[in-house]
PDB file of C-alpha atoms in Angstrom:
ATOM      1  CA  ASP Z  11       7.955  44.564  33.865  1.00  0.00           C
ATOM      2  CA  SER Z  12       8.652  48.052  32.600  1.00  0.00           C
ATOM      3  CA  GLY Z  13      11.601  48.695  35.142  1.00  0.00           C
ATOM      4  CA  VAL Z  14       9.814  51.641  36.747  1.00  0.00           C
ATOM      5  CA  THR Z  15       9.126  50.845  40.536  1.00  0.00           C
ATOM      6  CA  GLN Z  16       6.526  52.664  42.555  1.00  0.00           C
ATOM      7  CA  THR Z  17       5.991  52.358  46.175  1.00  0.00           C
ATOM      8  CA  PRO Z  18       3.687  52.187  48.101  1.00  0.00           C
ATOM      9  CA  LYS Z  19       1.290  50.173  45.860  1.00  0.00           C
ATOM     10  CA  HIS Z  20      -1.672  51.109  47.990  1.00  0.00           C
ATOM     11  CA  LEU Z  21      -2.302  53.644  50.529  1.00  0.00           C
ATOM     12  CA  ILE Z  22      -5.229  54.760  52.612  1.00  0.00           C
ATOM     13  CA  THR Z  23      -5.153  57.980  54.479  1.00  0.00           C
ATOM     14  CA  ALA Z  24      -7.487  60.492  56.006  1.00  0.00           C
ATOM     15  CA  THR Z  25      -8.356  63.885  54.698  1.00  0.00           C
ATOM     16  CA  GLY Z  26      -6.064  66.576  55.585  1.00  0.00           C
ATOM     17  CA  GLN Z  27      -3.026  64.336  55.854  1.00  0.00           C
ATOM     18  CA  ARG Z  28       0.208  64.344  53.745  1.00  0.00           C
ATOM     19  CA  VAL Z  29       1.572  61.354  51.815  1.00  0.00           C
ATOM     20  CA  THR Z  30       4.654  60.712  49.821  1.00  0.00           C
ATOM     21  CA  LEU Z  31       4.828  58.490  46.773  1.00  0.00           C
ATOM     22  CA  ARG Z  32       8.080  57.147  45.530  1.00  0.00           C
ATOM     23  CA  CYS Z  33       9.378  56.331  42.100  1.00  0.00           C
ATOM     24  CA  SER Z  34      12.495  54.626  40.981  1.00  0.00           C
ATOM     25  CA  PRO Z  35      13.015  55.066  37.248  1.00  0.00           C
ATOM     26  CA  ARG Z  36      14.564  52.580  34.982  1.00  0.00           C
ATOM     27  CA  SER Z  37      18.254  52.449  35.278  1.00  0.00           C
ATOM     28  CA  GLY Z  38      19.839  55.418  33.856  1.00  0.00           C
ATOM     29  CA  ASP Z  39      16.590  57.252  32.797  1.00  0.00           C
ATOM     30  CA  LEU Z  40      17.044  60.939  33.279  1.00  0.00           C
ATOM     31  CA  SER Z  41      13.433  61.952  32.690  1.00  0.00           C
ATOM     32  CA  VAL Z  42      10.753  61.151  35.227  1.00  0.00           C
ATOM     33  CA  TYR Z  43       6.949  62.022  34.787  1.00  0.00           C
ATOM     34  CA  TRP Z  44       4.057  61.800  37.142  1.00  0.00           C
ATOM     35  CA  TYR Z  45       0.445  61.202  36.026  1.00  0.00           C
ATOM     36  CA  GLN Z  46      -2.783  61.036  37.994  1.00  0.00           C
ATOM     37  CA  GLN Z  47      -5.828  58.865  36.995  1.00  0.00           C
ATOM     38  CA  SER Z  48      -8.955  59.256  38.651  1.00  0.00           C
ATOM     39  CA  LEU Z  49     -12.364  57.566  37.766  1.00  0.00           C
ATOM     40  CA  ASP Z  50     -13.688  60.520  35.868  1.00  0.00           C
ATOM     41  CA  GLN Z  51     -10.663  62.290  34.585  1.00  0.00           C
ATOM     42  CA  GLY Z  52      -8.557  59.803  32.629  1.00  0.00           C
ATOM     43  CA  LEU Z  53      -4.760  60.074  32.667  1.00  0.00           C
ATOM     44  CA  GLN Z  54      -3.701  63.499  33.474  1.00  0.00           C
ATOM     45  CA  PHE Z  55      -0.094  64.652  33.371  1.00  0.00           C
ATOM     46  CA  LEU Z  56       1.197  66.368  36.531  1.00  0.00           C
ATOM     47  CA  ILE Z  57       4.847  67.127  36.100  1.00  0.00           C
ATOM     48  CA  GLN Z  58       8.113  66.143  34.443  1.00  0.00           C
ATOM     49  CA  TYR Z  59      11.728  66.258  35.856  1.00  0.00           C
ATOM     50  CA  TYR Z  60      14.848  65.814  33.762  1.00  0.00           C
ATOM     51  CA  ASN Z  61      18.032  65.255  35.516  1.00  0.00           C
ATOM     52  CA  GLY Z  62      16.964  66.795  38.748  1.00  0.00           C
ATOM     53  CA  GLU Z  63      15.380  69.893  37.179  1.00  0.00           C
ATOM     54  CA  GLU Z  64      11.596  70.640  36.577  1.00  0.00           C
ATOM     55  CA  ARG Z  65      10.995  70.495  32.854  1.00  0.00           C
ATOM     56  CA  ALA Z  66       7.280  70.479  32.325  1.00  0.00           C
ATOM     57  CA  LYS Z  67       4.306  71.252  34.520  1.00  0.00           C
ATOM     58  CA  GLY Z  68       0.600  70.158  33.871  1.00  0.00           C
ATOM     59  CA  ASN Z  69      -2.453  70.228  35.999  1.00  0.00           C
ATOM     60  CA  ILE Z  70      -0.751  69.811  39.255  1.00  0.00           C
ATOM     61  CA  LEU Z  71      -2.352  71.352  42.267  1.00  0.00           C
ATOM     62  CA  GLU Z  72      -0.358  73.814  44.634  1.00  0.00           C
ATOM     63  CA  ARG Z  73      -0.899  71.268  47.437  1.00  0.00           C
ATOM     64  CA  PHE Z  74       1.212  68.802  45.399  1.00  0.00           C
ATOM     65  CA  SER Z  75       4.877  68.960  44.755  1.00  0.00           C
ATOM     66  CA  ALA Z  76       7.653  66.747  43.431  1.00  0.00           C
ATOM     67  CA  GLN Z  77      11.338  66.468  43.171  1.00  0.00           C
ATOM     68  CA  GLN Z  78      13.908  64.379  41.602  1.00  0.00           C
ATOM     69  CA  PHE Z  79      16.991  63.523  43.594  1.00  0.00           C
ATOM     70  CA  PRO Z  80      20.649  63.169  42.373  1.00  0.00           C
ATOM     71  CA  ASP Z  81      20.194  59.371  42.180  1.00  0.00           C
ATOM     72  CA  LEU Z  82      17.270  60.122  39.791  1.00  0.00           C
ATOM     73  CA  HIS Z  83      14.611  58.805  41.998  1.00  0.00           C
ATOM     74  CA  SER Z  84      11.554  60.972  42.314  1.00  0.00           C
ATOM     75  CA  GLU Z  85       8.981  61.736  45.052  1.00  0.00           C
ATOM     76  CA  LEU Z  86       5.554  63.223  44.675  1.00  0.00           C
ATOM     77  CA  ASN Z  87       4.313  64.869  47.849  1.00  0.00           C
ATOM     78  CA  LEU Z  88       0.499  65.267  48.233  1.00  0.00           C
ATOM     79  CA  SER Z  89      -0.673  67.511  51.166  1.00  0.00           C
ATOM     80  CA  SER Z  90      -3.934  68.697  52.769  1.00  0.00           C
ATOM     81  CA  LEU Z  91      -5.630  65.625  51.143  1.00  0.00           C
ATOM     82  CA  GLU Z  92      -9.041  65.808  50.057  1.00  0.00           C
ATOM     83  CA  LEU Z  93     -11.466  63.109  48.976  1.00  0.00           C
ATOM     84  CA  GLY Z  94     -11.045  64.049  45.374  1.00  0.00           C
ATOM     85  CA  ASP Z  95      -7.513  63.256  45.558  1.00  0.00           C
ATOM     86  CA  SER Z  96      -8.185  59.447  45.598  1.00  0.00           C
ATOM     87  CA  ALA Z  97      -6.766  58.106  42.347  1.00  0.00           C
ATOM     88  CA  LEU Z  98      -4.004  56.091  40.829  1.00  0.00           C
ATOM     89  CA  TYR Z  99      -0.748  57.836  40.516  1.00  0.00           C
ATOM     90  CA  PHE Z 100       1.596  56.666  37.963  1.00  0.00           C
ATOM     91  CA  CYS Z 101       5.208  57.324  37.492  1.00  0.00           C
ATOM     92  CA  ALA Z 102       6.892  57.015  34.274  1.00  0.00           C
ATOM     93  CA  SER Z 103      10.518  57.342  32.910  1.00  0.00           C
ATOM     94  CA  SER Z 104      12.518  57.753  29.639  1.00  0.00           C
ATOM     95  CA  SER Z 105      15.900  57.902  28.302  1.00  0.00           C
ATOM     96  CA  TRP Z 106      16.959  59.454  24.964  1.00  0.00           C
ATOM     97  CA  VAL Z 107      20.146  57.325  24.930  1.00  0.00           C
ATOM     98  CA  ASP Z 108      18.355  54.037  25.681  1.00  0.00           C
ATOM     99  CA  SER Z 109      15.172  54.206  23.882  1.00  0.00           C
ATOM    100  CA  GLY Z 110      14.818  57.473  22.077  1.00  0.00           C
ATOM    101  CA  ASN Z 111      12.624  58.813  24.995  1.00  0.00           C
ATOM    102  CA  THR Z 112      10.004  56.166  24.664  1.00  0.00           C
ATOM    103  CA  ILE Z 113       8.153  56.605  28.123  1.00  0.00           C
ATOM    104  CA  TYR Z 114       7.673  53.478  30.257  1.00  0.00           C
ATOM    105  CA  PHE Z 115       5.235  53.418  33.157  1.00  0.00           C
ATOM    106  CA  GLY Z 116       5.133  51.839  36.631  1.00  0.00           C
ATOM    107  CA  GLU Z 117       2.318  49.963  38.012  1.00  0.00           C
ATOM    108  CA  GLY Z 118       0.987  52.913  40.000  1.00  0.00           C
ATOM    109  CA  SER Z 119       0.287  53.902  43.507  1.00  0.00           C
ATOM    110  CA  TRP Z 120      -3.347  53.571  44.571  1.00  0.00           C
ATOM    111  CA  LEU Z 121      -4.346  56.457  46.962  1.00  0.00           C
ATOM    112  CA  THR Z 122      -7.551  56.344  48.938  1.00  0.00           C
ATOM    113  CA  VAL Z 123      -8.383  59.336  50.860  1.00  0.00           C
ATOM    114  CA  VAL Z 124     -11.251  58.726  53.503  1.00  0.00           C
TER     115      VAL Z 124
ATOM    116  CA  ASP K  14       0.936  68.281  20.423  1.00  0.00           C
ATOM    117  CA  ALA K  15      -1.615  67.490  17.934  1.00  0.00           C
ATOM    118  CA  LYS K  16      -4.745  65.920  19.033  1.00  0.00           C
ATOM    119  CA  THR K  17      -6.012  62.462  18.114  1.00  0.00           C
ATOM    120  CA  THR K  18      -9.498  61.071  17.319  1.00  0.00           C
ATOM    121  CA  GLN K  19     -10.264  57.400  18.089  1.00  0.00           C
ATOM    122  CA  PRO K  20     -13.514  55.419  18.291  1.00  0.00           C
ATOM    123  CA  PRO K  21     -14.601  55.105  21.861  1.00  0.00           C
ATOM    124  CA  SER K  22     -15.062  51.302  21.669  1.00  0.00           C
ATOM    125  CA  MET K  23     -14.476  48.276  19.335  1.00  0.00           C
ATOM    126  CA  ASP K  24     -15.101  44.663  19.413  1.00  0.00           C
ATOM    127  CA  CYS K  25     -12.942  41.850  17.953  1.00  0.00           C
ATOM    128  CA  ALA K  26     -13.322  38.079  17.834  1.00  0.00           C
ATOM    129  CA  GLU K  27     -10.555  36.104  19.398  1.00  0.00           C
ATOM    130  CA  GLY K  28      -7.864  35.016  16.820  1.00  0.00           C
ATOM    131  CA  ARG K  29      -8.875  37.607  14.369  1.00  0.00           C
ATOM    132  CA  ALA K  30      -6.942  40.839  13.496  1.00  0.00           C
ATOM    133  CA  ALA K  31      -7.793  43.958  15.591  1.00  0.00           C
ATOM    134  CA  ASN K  32      -7.533  47.019  13.469  1.00  0.00           C
ATOM    135  CA  LEU K  33      -7.718  50.157  15.678  1.00  0.00           C
ATOM    136  CA  PRO K  34      -7.850  53.413  13.739  1.00  0.00           C
ATOM    137  CA  CYS K  35      -6.553  56.922  14.735  1.00  0.00           C
ATOM    138  CA  ASN K  36      -7.026  60.247  13.182  1.00  0.00           C
ATOM    139  CA  HIS K  37      -4.436  62.890  13.562  1.00  0.00           C
ATOM    140  CA  SER K  38      -5.168  65.325  10.708  1.00  0.00           C
ATOM    141  CA  THR K  39      -3.144  68.192  12.304  1.00  0.00           C
ATOM    142  CA  ILE K  40       0.022  66.316  12.990  1.00  0.00           C
ATOM    143  CA  SER K  41       3.223  68.338  12.482  1.00  0.00           C
ATOM    144  CA  GLY K  42       6.139  67.101  10.578  1.00  0.00           C
ATOM    145  CA  ASN K  43       8.263  66.393  13.732  1.00  0.00           C
ATOM    146  CA  GLU K  44       5.615  64.567  15.675  1.00  0.00           C
ATOM    147  CA  TYR K  45       5.736  60.851  16.059  1.00  0.00           C
ATOM    148  CA  VAL K  46       2.636  58.504  16.435  1.00  0.00           C
ATOM    149  CA  TYR K  47       2.786  56.440  19.672  1.00  0.00           C
ATOM    150  CA  TRP K  48       0.291  53.700  20.742  1.00  0.00           C
ATOM    151  CA  TYR K  49      -0.086  52.721  24.365  1.00  0.00           C
ATOM    152  CA  ARG K  50      -2.509  50.450  25.993  1.00  0.00           C
ATOM    153  CA  GLN K  51      -3.835  50.132  29.490  1.00  0.00           C
ATOM    154  CA  ILE K  52      -5.342  46.930  30.744  1.00  0.00           C
ATOM    155  CA  HIS K  53      -7.810  47.574  33.704  1.00  0.00           C
ATOM    156  CA  SER K  54      -5.955  49.981  35.919  1.00  0.00           C
ATOM    157  CA  GLN K  55      -2.543  48.556  35.323  1.00  0.00           C
ATOM    158  CA  GLY K  56       0.320  51.091  34.133  1.00  0.00           C
ATOM    159  CA  PRO K  57       0.040  52.079  30.400  1.00  0.00           C
ATOM    160  CA  GLN K  58       2.072  49.675  28.342  1.00  0.00           C
ATOM    161  CA  TYR K  59       4.082  51.069  25.363  1.00  0.00           C
ATOM    162  CA  ILE K  60       3.129  49.140  22.059  1.00  0.00           C
ATOM    163  CA  ILE K  61       4.758  50.879  19.210  1.00  0.00           C
ATOM    164  CA  HIS K  62       5.676  54.169  17.639  1.00  0.00           C
ATOM    165  CA  GLY K  63       6.486  55.629  14.129  1.00  0.00           C
ATOM    166  CA  LEU K  64       7.235  58.695  12.221  1.00  0.00           C
ATOM    167  CA  LYS K  65       6.271  58.097   8.617  1.00  0.00           C
ATOM    168  CA  ASN K  66       7.101  54.561   7.771  1.00  0.00           C
ATOM    169  CA  ASN K  67       5.073  51.575   8.745  1.00  0.00           C
ATOM    170  CA  GLU K  68       6.631  49.707  11.724  1.00  0.00           C
ATOM    171  CA  THR K  69       6.180  46.291  13.147  1.00  0.00           C
ATOM    172  CA  ASN K  70       7.436  44.566  16.456  1.00  0.00           C
ATOM    173  CA  GLU K  71       6.393  41.427  18.407  1.00  0.00           C
ATOM    174  CA  MET K  72       3.131  43.257  19.651  1.00  0.00           C
ATOM    175  CA  ALA K  73       1.803  44.925  16.679  1.00  0.00           C
ATOM    176  CA  SER K  74       2.106  46.573  13.318  1.00  0.00           C
ATOM    177  CA  LEU K  75       1.574  50.421  12.775  1.00  0.00           C
ATOM    178  CA  ILE K  76       0.325  51.599   9.573  1.00  0.00           C
ATOM    179  CA  ILE K  77       0.723  55.381   8.791  1.00  0.00           C
ATOM    180  CA  THR K  78      -0.899  56.963   5.709  1.00  0.00           C
ATOM    181  CA  GLU K  79       1.363  58.569   3.282  1.00  0.00           C
ATOM    182  CA  ASP K  80      -0.057  62.207   4.263  1.00  0.00           C
ATOM    183  CA  ARG K  81       0.377  61.042   8.047  1.00  0.00           C
ATOM    184  CA  LYS K  82      -3.052  62.295   8.822  1.00  0.00           C
ATOM    185  CA  SER K  83      -4.105  58.910  10.197  1.00  0.00           C
ATOM    186  CA  SER K  84      -2.845  55.659  11.386  1.00  0.00           C
ATOM    187  CA  THR K  85      -3.945  52.084  12.063  1.00  0.00           C
ATOM    188  CA  LEU K  86      -2.589  49.788  14.898  1.00  0.00           C
ATOM    189  CA  ILE K  87      -2.918  46.233  13.949  1.00  0.00           C
ATOM    190  CA  LEU K  88      -2.863  43.290  16.590  1.00  0.00           C
ATOM    191  CA  PRO K  89      -2.486  40.317  14.192  1.00  0.00           C
ATOM    192  CA  HIS K  90      -4.190  37.604  16.257  1.00  0.00           C
ATOM    193  CA  ALA K  91      -6.018  39.146  19.131  1.00  0.00           C
ATOM    194  CA  THR K  92      -6.399  37.230  22.381  1.00  0.00           C
ATOM    195  CA  LEU K  93      -8.509  37.726  25.307  1.00  0.00           C
ATOM    196  CA  ARG K  94      -5.586  39.425  26.994  1.00  0.00           C
ATOM    197  CA  ASP K  95      -5.632  42.190  24.528  1.00  0.00           C
ATOM    198  CA  THR K  96      -8.762  43.494  26.142  1.00  0.00           C
ATOM    199  CA  ALA K  97      -7.775  47.012  27.019  1.00  0.00           C
ATOM    200  CA  VAL K  98      -8.128  50.741  26.465  1.00  0.00           C
ATOM    201  CA  TYR K  99      -5.729  51.686  23.559  1.00  0.00           C
ATOM    202  CA  TYR K 100      -4.458  55.106  23.191  1.00  0.00           C
ATOM    203  CA  CYS K 101      -3.030  56.839  20.125  1.00  0.00           C
ATOM    204  CA  ILE K 102      -0.863  59.860  21.017  1.00  0.00           C
ATOM    205  CA  VAL K 103       1.199  62.124  18.778  1.00  0.00           C
ATOM    206  CA  ARG K 104       4.365  63.642  20.390  1.00  0.00           C
ATOM    207  CA  VAL K 105       7.324  65.568  19.557  1.00  0.00           C
ATOM    208  CA  VAL K 106      10.537  63.712  20.661  1.00  0.00           C
ATOM    209  CA  ASN K 107      13.696  65.470  21.878  1.00  0.00           C
ATOM    210  CA  ASN K 108      16.501  64.579  23.957  1.00  0.00           C
ATOM    211  CA  ALA K 109      14.974  65.628  27.151  1.00  0.00           C
ATOM    212  CA  GLY K 110      11.653  64.018  26.521  1.00  0.00           C
ATOM    213  CA  ASN K 111       8.191  65.303  26.179  1.00  0.00           C
ATOM    214  CA  MET K 112       5.235  64.145  28.171  1.00  0.00           C
ATOM    215  CA  LEU K 113       2.344  62.166  26.600  1.00  0.00           C
ATOM    216  CA  THR K 114      -1.105  63.689  26.407  1.00  0.00           C
ATOM    217  CA  PHE K 115      -3.620  60.891  26.690  1.00  0.00           C
ATOM    218  CA  GLY K 116      -7.141  61.204  25.110  1.00  0.00           C
ATOM    219  CA  GLY K 117      -9.976  58.913  25.721  1.00  0.00           C
ATOM    220  CA  GLY K 118      -8.577  56.070  23.788  1.00  0.00           C
ATOM    221  CA  THR K 119     -10.401  53.100  22.261  1.00  0.00           C
ATOM    222  CA  ARG K 120     -11.988  50.463  24.564  1.00  0.00           C
ATOM    223  CA  LEU K 121     -11.116  47.125  22.717  1.00  0.00           C
ATOM    224  CA  MET K 122     -13.120  44.127  23.736  1.00  0.00           C
ATOM    225  CA  VAL K 123     -11.947  40.823  22.510  1.00  0.00           C
ATOM    226  CA  LYS K 124     -14.539  38.238  22.586  1.00  0.00           C
ATOM    227  CA  PRO K 125     -14.327  34.388  22.460  1.00  0.00           C
TER     228      PRO K 125
END
């Protein structure tokens, strides 16, 4: 158990809809990262937050957005969903103080768009 | 971050050591070598990391060449549960954290 918690574990929704994926980082971790893994793309970095502020952005679509709240949990919002958005979405967290910023991953949220 | 090169797949007999190579010839002096693995759609699992010295923990050993251009992850006694995709990643570490950039990894198949 990495200590990173993601909900929901599985989600099925229709095209055009909007979903929110939630991540609780390890206790005290200030950095949160979001990754997408689809069958043909491997693990793709989407976005990183550090202590509530966006720190780095990867290949995140404009239809996707994220935020990190004062209690350090994070949400990834996916809107106007398309079939191609079906993927595993991973959240990860890290802490300089606790682990020299080694990144630990949650078990992911499976999103299926039908 | 520097890119890494790994063989796409490897086999290993159960109980034998698995030696997974990684080439990172363009690594910078402040970049660490990290190893993660992913067991069939589970979250990537941290294994070990190092800067220039060899490292060992309860899961594996990491051997980094003196010029730091390559490294080897060693699983001393592979079991069937070690079947996974193994990722070698180089990464600068700072106090706010930097993301990991995953490549294709090595698919390790441990066989009975």
